[in-house]
Short mmCIF file of C-alpha atoms in Angstrom, two decimals:
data_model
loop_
_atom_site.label_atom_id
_atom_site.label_comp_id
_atom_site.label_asym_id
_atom_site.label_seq_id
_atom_site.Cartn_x
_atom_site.Cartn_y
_atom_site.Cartn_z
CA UNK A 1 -1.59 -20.42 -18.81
CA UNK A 2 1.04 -22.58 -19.91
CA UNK A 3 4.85 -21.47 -19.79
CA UNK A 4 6.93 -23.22 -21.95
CA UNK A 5 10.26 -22.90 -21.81
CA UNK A 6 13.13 -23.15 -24.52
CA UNK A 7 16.97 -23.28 -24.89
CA UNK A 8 18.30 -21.05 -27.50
CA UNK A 9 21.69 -22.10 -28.64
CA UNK A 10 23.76 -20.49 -30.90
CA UNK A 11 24.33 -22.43 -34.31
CA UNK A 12 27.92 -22.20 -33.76
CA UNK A 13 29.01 -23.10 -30.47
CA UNK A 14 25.99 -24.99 -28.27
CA UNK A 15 28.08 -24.11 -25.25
CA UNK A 16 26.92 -20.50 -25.94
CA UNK A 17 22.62 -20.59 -24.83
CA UNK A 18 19.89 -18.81 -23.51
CA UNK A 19 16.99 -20.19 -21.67
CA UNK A 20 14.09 -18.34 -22.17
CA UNK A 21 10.46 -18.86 -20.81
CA UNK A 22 7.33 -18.05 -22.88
CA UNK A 23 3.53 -17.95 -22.19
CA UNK A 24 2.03 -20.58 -25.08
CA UNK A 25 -0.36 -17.46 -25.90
CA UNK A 26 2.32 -15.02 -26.76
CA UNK A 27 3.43 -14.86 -30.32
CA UNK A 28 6.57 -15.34 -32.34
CA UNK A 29 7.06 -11.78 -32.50
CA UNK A 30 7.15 -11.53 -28.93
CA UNK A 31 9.84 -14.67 -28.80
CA UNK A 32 12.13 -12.85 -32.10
CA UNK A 33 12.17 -9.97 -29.58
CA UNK A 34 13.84 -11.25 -26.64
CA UNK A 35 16.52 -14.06 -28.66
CA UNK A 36 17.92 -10.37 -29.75
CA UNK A 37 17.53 -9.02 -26.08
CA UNK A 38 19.33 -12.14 -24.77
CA UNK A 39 21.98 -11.85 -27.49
CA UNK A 40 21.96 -8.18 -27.26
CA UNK A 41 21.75 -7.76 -30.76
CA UNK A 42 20.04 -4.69 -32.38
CA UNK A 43 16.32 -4.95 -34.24
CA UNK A 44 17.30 -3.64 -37.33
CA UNK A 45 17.07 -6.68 -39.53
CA UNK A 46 13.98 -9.16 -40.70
CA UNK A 47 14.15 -12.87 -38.93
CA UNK A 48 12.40 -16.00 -39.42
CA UNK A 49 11.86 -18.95 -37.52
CA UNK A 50 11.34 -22.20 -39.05
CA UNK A 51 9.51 -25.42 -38.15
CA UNK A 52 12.44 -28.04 -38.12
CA UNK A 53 12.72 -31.78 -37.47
CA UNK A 54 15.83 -33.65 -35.02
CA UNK A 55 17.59 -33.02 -37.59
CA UNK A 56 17.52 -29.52 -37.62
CA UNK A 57 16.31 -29.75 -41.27
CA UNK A 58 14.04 -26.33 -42.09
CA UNK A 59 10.29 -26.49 -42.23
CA UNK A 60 7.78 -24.13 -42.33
CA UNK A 61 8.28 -20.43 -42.11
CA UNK A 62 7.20 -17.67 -39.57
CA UNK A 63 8.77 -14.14 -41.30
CA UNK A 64 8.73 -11.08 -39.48
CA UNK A 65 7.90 -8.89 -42.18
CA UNK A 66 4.42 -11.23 -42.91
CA UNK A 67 1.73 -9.12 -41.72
CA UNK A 68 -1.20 -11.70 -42.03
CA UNK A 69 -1.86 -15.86 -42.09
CA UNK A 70 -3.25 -16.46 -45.26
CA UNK A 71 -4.11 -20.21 -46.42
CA UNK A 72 -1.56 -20.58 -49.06
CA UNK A 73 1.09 -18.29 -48.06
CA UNK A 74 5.13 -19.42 -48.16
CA UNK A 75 4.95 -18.00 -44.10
CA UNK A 76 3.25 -16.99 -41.74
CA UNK A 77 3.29 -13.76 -39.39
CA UNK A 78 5.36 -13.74 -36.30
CA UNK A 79 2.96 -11.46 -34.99
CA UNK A 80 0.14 -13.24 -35.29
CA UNK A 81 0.97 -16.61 -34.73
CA UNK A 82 1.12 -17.81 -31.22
CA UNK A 83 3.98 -19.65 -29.73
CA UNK A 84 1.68 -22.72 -28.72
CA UNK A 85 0.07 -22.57 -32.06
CA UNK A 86 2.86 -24.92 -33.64
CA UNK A 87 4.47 -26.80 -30.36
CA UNK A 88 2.80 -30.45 -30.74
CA UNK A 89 5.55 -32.64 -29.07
CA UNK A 90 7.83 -32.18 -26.20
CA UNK A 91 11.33 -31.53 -27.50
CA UNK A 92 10.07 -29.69 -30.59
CA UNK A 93 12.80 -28.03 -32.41
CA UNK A 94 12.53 -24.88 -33.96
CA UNK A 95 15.70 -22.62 -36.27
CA UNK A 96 15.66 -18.85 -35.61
CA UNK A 97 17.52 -17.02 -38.36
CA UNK A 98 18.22 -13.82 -38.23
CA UNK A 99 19.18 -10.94 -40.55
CA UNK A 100 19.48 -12.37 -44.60
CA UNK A 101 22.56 -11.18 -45.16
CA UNK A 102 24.74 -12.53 -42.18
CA UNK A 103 22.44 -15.25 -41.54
CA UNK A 104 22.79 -15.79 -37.86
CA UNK A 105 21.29 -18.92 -36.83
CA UNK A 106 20.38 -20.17 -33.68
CA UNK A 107 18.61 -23.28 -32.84
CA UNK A 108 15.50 -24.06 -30.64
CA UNK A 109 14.55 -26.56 -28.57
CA UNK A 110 11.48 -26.67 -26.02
CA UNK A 111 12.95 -28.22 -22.69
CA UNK A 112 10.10 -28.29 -21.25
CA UNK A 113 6.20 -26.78 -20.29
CA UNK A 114 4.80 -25.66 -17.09
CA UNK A 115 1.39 -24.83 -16.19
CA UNK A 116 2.33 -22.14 -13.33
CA UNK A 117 4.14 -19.08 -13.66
CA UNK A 118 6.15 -17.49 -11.63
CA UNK A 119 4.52 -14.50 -9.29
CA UNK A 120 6.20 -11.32 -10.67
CA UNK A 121 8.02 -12.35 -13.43
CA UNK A 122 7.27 -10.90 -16.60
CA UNK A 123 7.18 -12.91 -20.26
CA UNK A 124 8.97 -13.84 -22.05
CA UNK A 125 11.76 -13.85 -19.67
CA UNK A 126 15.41 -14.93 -20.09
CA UNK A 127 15.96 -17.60 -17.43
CA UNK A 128 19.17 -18.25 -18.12
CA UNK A 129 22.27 -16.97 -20.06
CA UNK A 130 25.06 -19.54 -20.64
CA UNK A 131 28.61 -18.04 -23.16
CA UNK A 132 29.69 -14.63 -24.27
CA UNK A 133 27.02 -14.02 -27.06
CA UNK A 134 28.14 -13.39 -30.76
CA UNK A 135 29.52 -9.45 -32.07
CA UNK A 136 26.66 -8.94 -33.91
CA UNK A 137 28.88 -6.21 -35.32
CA UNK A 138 32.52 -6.34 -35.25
CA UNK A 139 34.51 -7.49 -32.31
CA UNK A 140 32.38 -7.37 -28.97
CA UNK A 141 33.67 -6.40 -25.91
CA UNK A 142 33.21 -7.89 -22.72
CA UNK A 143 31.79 -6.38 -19.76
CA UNK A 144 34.92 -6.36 -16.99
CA UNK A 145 32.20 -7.07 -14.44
CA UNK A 146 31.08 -9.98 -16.57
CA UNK A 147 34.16 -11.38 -17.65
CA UNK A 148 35.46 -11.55 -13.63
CA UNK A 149 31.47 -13.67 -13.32
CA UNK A 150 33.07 -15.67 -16.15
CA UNK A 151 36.67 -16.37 -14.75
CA UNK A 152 35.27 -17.09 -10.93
CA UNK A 153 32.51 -19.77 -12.48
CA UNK A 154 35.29 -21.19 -14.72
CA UNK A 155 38.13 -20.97 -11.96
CA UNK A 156 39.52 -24.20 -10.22
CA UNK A 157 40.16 -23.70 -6.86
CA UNK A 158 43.65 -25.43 -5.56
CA UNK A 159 41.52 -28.60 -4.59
CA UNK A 160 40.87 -29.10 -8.39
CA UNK A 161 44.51 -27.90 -9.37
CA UNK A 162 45.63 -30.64 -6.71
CA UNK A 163 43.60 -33.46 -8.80
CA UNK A 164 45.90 -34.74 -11.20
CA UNK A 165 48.17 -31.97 -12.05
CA UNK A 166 51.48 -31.46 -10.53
CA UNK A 167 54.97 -29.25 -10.44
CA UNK A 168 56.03 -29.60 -13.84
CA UNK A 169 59.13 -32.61 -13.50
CA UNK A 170 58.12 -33.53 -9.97
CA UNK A 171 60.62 -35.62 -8.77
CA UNK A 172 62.22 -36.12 -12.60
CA UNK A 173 65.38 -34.45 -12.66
CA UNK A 174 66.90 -36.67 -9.45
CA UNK A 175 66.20 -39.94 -11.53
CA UNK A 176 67.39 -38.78 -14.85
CA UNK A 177 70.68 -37.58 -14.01
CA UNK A 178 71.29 -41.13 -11.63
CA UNK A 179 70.10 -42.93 -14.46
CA UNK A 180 72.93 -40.98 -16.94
CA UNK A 181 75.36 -41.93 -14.47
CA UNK A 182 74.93 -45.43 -14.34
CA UNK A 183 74.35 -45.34 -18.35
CA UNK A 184 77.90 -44.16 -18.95
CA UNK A 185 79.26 -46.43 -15.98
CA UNK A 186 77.83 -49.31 -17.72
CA UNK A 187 79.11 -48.23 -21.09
CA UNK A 188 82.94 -47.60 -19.88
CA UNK A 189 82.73 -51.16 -18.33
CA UNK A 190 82.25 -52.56 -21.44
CA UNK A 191 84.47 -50.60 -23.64
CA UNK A 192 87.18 -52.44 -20.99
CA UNK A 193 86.14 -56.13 -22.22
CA UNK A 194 87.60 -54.91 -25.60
#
């Protein structure tokens, strides 16, 4: 079975992503469901996911509230479409929007497909989680054990702090005050030619 595995990033700041791994068999519906479990957002709202070019220009639609593929339909069902159904080339690019009214988007892009999976691990599966995810609601607060994971992966150690960066006016203040003196030495001396 073929795992294919995708970077979520959030429309707004591509620092903030979640890799996610997905067997090509499992369905849409199964992929909406963990993007909110990643970004620990609730399932209260309708999302779609759209076919999109490099561009990130929309194509076509897979709705959540679609219960059935039918030949002519505007989209088709997250729950019965599978994820490998509409992956032709590597790097294919995908835009997950949820909830209509506050629109979150989030952009998709396969990075890349496996054949093996992993013993134990069940799918989908969030690989990897990279930035404090959006307040779906309101201001979000952070876990403190999180946000000391945060600071120590962020933190530069004194051999970084030693790189380039010094005592604020290192070695300044000696020069500068010489450098007065001799200004206003110089100055008097030729005030006396006059």
């Amino acid at each position: 079975m073929a795992i294919l595995r995708f970077r979520v990033y959030w429309e707004e700041d591509d620092l903030t992503y979640r890799d996610i791994e997905i067997q090509g068999n499992q369905t849409y519906l199964d992929f909406h469901k963990i993007i909110l479990l990643a970004y620990e957002f609730d399932g209260k709202h309708s999302a779609s996911f759209y076919e999109s070019t490099d561009k990130w220009i929309y194509g076509r639609e897979l709705n959540s509230e679609v219960l059935v593929n039918k030949k002519d339909a505007p989209a088709l069902s997250m729950g019965r479409t599978p994820v490998a159904a509409l992956v032709s080339i590597p790097g294919q690019k995908f835009i997950y929007v949820y909830d209509p009214v506050k629109k979150w988007t989030f952009h998709i892009e396969l990075i890349s497909v496996t054949k093996d999976e992993t013993y134990k691990r069940v799918y989908p599966f969030v690989l990897r989680k990279e930035g404090v995810a959006p307040a779906q609601y309101g201001v979000k607060g952070v876990n403190p054990n999180k946000l000391m994971e945060i600071e120590e992966k962020y933190d530069l150690g004194a051999e970084e702090m030693a790189e380039g960066f010094g005592d604020e006016g290192d070695g300044d203040s000696d020069s500068d005050s010489s450098n007065e003196g001799a200004d206003e030495q110089g100055a008097e001396d030729a005030n006396q030619d006059f």
